[in-house]
mmCIF file of C-alpha atoms in Angstrom:
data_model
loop_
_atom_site.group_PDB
_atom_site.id
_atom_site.type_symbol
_atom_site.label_atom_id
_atom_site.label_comp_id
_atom_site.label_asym_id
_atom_site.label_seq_id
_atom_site.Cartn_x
_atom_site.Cartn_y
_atom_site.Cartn_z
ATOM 1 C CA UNK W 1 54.076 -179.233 128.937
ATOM 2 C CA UNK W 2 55.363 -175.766 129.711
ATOM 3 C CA UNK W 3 54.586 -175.737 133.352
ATOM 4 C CA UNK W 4 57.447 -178.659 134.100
ATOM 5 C CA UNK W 5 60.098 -176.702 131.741
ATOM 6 C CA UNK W 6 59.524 -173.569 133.893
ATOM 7 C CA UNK W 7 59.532 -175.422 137.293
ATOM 8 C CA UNK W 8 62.177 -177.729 137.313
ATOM 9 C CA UNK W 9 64.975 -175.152 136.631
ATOM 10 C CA UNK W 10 63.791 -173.025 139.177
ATOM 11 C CA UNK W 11 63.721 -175.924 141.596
ATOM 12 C CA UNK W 12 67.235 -176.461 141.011
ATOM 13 C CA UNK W 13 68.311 -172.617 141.416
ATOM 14 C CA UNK W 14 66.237 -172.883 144.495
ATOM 15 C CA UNK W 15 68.261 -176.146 145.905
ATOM 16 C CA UNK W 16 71.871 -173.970 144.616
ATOM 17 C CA UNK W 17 70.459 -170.880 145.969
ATOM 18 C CA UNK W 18 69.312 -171.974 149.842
ATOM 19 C CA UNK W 19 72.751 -172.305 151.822
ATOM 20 C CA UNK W 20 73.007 -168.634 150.680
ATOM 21 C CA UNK W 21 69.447 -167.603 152.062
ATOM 22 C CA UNK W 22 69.809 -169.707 155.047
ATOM 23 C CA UNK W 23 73.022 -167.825 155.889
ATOM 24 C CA UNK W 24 71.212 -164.645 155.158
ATOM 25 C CA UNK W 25 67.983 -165.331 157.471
ATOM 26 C CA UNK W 26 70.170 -167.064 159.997
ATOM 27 C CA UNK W 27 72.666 -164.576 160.186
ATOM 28 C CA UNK W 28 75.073 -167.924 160.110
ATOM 29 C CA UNK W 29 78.329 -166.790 159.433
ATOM 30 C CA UNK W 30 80.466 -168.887 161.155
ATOM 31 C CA UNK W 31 82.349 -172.523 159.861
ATOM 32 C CA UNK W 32 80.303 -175.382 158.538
ATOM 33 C CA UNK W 33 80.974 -179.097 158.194
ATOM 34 C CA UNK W 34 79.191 -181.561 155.589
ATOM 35 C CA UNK W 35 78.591 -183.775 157.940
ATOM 36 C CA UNK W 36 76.886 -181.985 160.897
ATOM 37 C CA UNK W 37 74.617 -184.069 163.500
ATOM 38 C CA UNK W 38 70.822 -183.703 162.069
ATOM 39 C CA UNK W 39 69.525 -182.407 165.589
ATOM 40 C CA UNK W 40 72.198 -180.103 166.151
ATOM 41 C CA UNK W 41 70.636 -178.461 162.820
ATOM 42 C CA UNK W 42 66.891 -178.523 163.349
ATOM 43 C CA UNK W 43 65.794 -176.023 161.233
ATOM 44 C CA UNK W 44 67.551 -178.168 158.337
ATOM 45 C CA UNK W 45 66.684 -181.094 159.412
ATOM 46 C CA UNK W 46 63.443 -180.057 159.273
ATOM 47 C CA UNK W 47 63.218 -178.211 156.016
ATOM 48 C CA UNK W 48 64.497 -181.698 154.542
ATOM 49 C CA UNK W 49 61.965 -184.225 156.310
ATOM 50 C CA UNK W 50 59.324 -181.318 154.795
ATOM 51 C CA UNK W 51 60.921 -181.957 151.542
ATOM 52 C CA UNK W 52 61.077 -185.232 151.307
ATOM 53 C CA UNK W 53 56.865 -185.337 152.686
ATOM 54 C CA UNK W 54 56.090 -182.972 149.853
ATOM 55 C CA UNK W 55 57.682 -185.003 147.198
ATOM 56 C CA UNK W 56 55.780 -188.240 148.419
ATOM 57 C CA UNK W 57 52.207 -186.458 148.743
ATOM 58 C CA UNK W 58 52.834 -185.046 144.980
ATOM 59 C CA UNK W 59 54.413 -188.701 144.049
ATOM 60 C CA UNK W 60 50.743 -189.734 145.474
ATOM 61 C CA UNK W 61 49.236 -187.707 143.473
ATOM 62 C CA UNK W 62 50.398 -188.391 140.498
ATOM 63 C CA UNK W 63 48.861 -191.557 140.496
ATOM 64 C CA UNK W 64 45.654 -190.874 141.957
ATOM 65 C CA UNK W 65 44.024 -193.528 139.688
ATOM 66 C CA UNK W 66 45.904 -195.784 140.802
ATOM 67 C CA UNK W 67 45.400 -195.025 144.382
ATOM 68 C CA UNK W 68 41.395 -194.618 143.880
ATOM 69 C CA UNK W 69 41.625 -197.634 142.475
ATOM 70 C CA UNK W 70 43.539 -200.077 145.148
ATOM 71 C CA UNK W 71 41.832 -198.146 147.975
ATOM 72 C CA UNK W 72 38.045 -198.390 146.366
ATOM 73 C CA UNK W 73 37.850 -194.698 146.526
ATOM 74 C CA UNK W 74 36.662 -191.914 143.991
ATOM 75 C CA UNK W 75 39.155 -190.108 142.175
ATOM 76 C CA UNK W 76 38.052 -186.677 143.235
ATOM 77 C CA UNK W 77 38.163 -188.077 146.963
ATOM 78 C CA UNK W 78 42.053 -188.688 146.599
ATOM 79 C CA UNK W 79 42.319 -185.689 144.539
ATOM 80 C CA UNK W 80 41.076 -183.491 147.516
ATOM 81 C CA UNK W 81 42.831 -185.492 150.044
ATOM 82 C CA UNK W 82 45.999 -184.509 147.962
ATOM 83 C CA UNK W 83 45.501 -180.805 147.603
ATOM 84 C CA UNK W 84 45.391 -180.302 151.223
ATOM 85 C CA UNK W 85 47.615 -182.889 151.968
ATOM 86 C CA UNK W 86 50.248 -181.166 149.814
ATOM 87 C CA UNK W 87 49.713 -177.943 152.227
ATOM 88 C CA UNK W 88 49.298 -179.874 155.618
ATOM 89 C CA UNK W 89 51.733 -182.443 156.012
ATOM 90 C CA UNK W 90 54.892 -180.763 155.185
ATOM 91 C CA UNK W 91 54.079 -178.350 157.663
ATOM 92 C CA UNK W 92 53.040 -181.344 160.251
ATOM 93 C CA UNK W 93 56.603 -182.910 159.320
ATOM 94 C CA UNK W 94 58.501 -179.981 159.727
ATOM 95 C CA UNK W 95 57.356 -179.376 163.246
ATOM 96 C CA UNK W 96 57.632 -182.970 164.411
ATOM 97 C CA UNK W 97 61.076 -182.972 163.138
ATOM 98 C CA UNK W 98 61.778 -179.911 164.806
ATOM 99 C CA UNK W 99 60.934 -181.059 167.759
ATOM 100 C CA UNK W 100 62.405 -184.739 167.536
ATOM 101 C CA UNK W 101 66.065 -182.649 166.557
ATOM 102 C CA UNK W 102 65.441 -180.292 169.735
ATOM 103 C CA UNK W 103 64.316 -183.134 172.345
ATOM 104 C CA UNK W 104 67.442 -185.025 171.535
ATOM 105 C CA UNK W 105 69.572 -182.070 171.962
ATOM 106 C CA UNK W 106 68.147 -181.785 175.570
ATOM 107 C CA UNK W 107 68.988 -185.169 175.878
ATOM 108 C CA UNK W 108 72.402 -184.890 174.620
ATOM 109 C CA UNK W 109 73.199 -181.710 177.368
ATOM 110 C CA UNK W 110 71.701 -184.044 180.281
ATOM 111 C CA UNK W 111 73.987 -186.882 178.956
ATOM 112 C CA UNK W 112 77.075 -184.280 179.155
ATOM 113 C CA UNK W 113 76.011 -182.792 182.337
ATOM 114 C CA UNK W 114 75.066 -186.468 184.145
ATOM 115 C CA UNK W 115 77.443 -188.713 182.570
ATOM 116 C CA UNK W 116 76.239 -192.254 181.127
ATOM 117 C CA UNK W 117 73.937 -194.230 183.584
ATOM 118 C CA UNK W 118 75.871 -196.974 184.865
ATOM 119 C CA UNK W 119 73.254 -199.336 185.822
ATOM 120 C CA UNK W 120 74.896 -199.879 189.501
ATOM 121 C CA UNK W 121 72.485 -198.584 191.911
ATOM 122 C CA UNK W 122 74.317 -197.109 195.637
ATOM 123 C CA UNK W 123 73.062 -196.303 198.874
ATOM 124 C CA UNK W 124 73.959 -193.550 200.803
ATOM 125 C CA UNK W 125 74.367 -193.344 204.624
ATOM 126 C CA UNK W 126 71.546 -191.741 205.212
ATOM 127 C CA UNK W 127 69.528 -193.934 203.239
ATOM 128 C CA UNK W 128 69.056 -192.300 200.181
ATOM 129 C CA UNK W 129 69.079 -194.512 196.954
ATOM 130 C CA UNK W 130 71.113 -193.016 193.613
ATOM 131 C CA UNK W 131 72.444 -194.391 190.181
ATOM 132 C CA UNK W 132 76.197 -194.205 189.845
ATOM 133 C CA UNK W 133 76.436 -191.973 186.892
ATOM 134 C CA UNK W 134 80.349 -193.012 184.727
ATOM 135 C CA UNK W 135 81.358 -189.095 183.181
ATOM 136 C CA UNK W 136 81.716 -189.770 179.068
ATOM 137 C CA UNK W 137 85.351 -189.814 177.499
ATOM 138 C CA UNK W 138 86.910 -186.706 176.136
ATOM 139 C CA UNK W 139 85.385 -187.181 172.246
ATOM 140 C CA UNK W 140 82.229 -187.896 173.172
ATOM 141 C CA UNK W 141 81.916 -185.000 174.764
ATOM 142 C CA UNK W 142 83.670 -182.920 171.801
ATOM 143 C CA UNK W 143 80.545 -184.754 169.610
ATOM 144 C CA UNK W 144 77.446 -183.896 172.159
ATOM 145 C CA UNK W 145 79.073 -180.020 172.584
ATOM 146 C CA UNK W 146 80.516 -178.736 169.514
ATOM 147 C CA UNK W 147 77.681 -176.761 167.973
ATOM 148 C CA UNK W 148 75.681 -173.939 168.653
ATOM 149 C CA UNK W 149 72.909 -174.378 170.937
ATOM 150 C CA UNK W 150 69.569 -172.940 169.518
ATOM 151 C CA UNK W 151 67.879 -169.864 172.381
ATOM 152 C CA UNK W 152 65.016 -171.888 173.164
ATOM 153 C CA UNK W 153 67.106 -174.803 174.733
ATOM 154 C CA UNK W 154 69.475 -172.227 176.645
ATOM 155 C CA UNK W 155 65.713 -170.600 177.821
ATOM 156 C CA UNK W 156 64.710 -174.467 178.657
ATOM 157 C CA UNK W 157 67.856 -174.567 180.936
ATOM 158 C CA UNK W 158 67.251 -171.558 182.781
ATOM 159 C CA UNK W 159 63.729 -172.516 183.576
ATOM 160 C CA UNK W 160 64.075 -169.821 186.585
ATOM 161 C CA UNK W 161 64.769 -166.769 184.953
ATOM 162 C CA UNK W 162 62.590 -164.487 183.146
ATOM 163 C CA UNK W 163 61.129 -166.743 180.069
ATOM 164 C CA UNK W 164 61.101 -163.548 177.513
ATOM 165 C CA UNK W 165 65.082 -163.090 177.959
ATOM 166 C CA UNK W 166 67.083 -165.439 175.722
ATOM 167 C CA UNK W 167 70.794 -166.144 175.435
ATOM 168 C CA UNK W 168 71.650 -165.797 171.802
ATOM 169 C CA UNK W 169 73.494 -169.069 170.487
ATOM 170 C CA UNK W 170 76.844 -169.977 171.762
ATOM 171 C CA UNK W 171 79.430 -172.212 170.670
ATOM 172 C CA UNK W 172 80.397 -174.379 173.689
ATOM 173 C CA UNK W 173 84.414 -175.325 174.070
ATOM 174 C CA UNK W 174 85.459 -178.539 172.778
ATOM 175 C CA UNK W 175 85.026 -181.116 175.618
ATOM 176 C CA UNK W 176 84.667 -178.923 178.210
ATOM 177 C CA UNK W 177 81.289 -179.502 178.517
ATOM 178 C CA UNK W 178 78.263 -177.129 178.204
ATOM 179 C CA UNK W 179 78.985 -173.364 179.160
ATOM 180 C CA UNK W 180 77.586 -171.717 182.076
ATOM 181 C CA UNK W 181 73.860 -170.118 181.105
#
């Protein structure tokens, strides 16, 4: 009975307290919007998906019975499966989201760089086959640039240059495309 009086309030100081520790361990100082793109946010993104994992495992195990019960297992086999599923896949979920958000931020800076694929293949005169590439309108453009790009994706970009040396973030011009690494 005590142990759910204790750790609910601190649950919610924890939820009023994180935009101030992520601004602390991010060094973020700069604007924010409510309603910022999920991958241009990874970390967050992230740290929510995580969340939101946790929750269901402990949901699971709350009704263990139950679940032992419509899967014809013992309850101290779902009890186990919980206790290290309740370390494991949060931590699974946070890196696959992680990923996901970065991968379609890389695809977002080829889509600025490229343009949107038309569909109408051309040939050249010397024989050479390419896709006509249409450049994206002046908002789209503001959406795919206006954020800070994390260092590993500048380091991705510059896939000659020393891999230890990263740019630190930088906020890209509105519709101007991405700046120069």
């Amino acid at each position: 009975m005590l142990i759910p009086i204790v750790v609910f309030p601190l649950l919610l100081v924890f939820i009023g307290v994180y935009p101030f520790l992520e601004a602390r361990f991010t060094r973020d100082r700069g604007e924010h919007h409510l309603l910022d793109r999920p991958r241009n946010r990874p970390v967050r993104t992230a740290i929510g998906a995580a969340w939101i994992a946790l929750y269901l495992v402990l949901l699971a195990g709350g009704g263990n019975d139950i679940v032992a019960t419509r899967l014809h297992l013992s309850i101290n086999t779902v009890t186990w499966m919980v206790r290290i599923a309740v370390f494991v896949v949060p931590a699974v979920v946070f890196v696959v989201t992680r990923r996901i958000c970065l991968g379609l931020q890389l695809r977002d800076r080829e889509l600025v760089m490229h343009g949107r694929e038309t569909g109408v293949i051309k040939r050249l005169p010397h024989g050479e086959y390419v896709e006509v590439h249409q450049p994206l309108d002046q908002a789209r453009l503001h959406t795919l640039t206006a954020h800070e790009r994390p260092g590993e994706l500048v380091e991705h970009a510059s896939s000659g240059l020393d891999p230890l040396s990263l740019d630190p973030p930088r906020r890209t011009p509105s519709g101007s495309g991405p700046s120069s690494s």
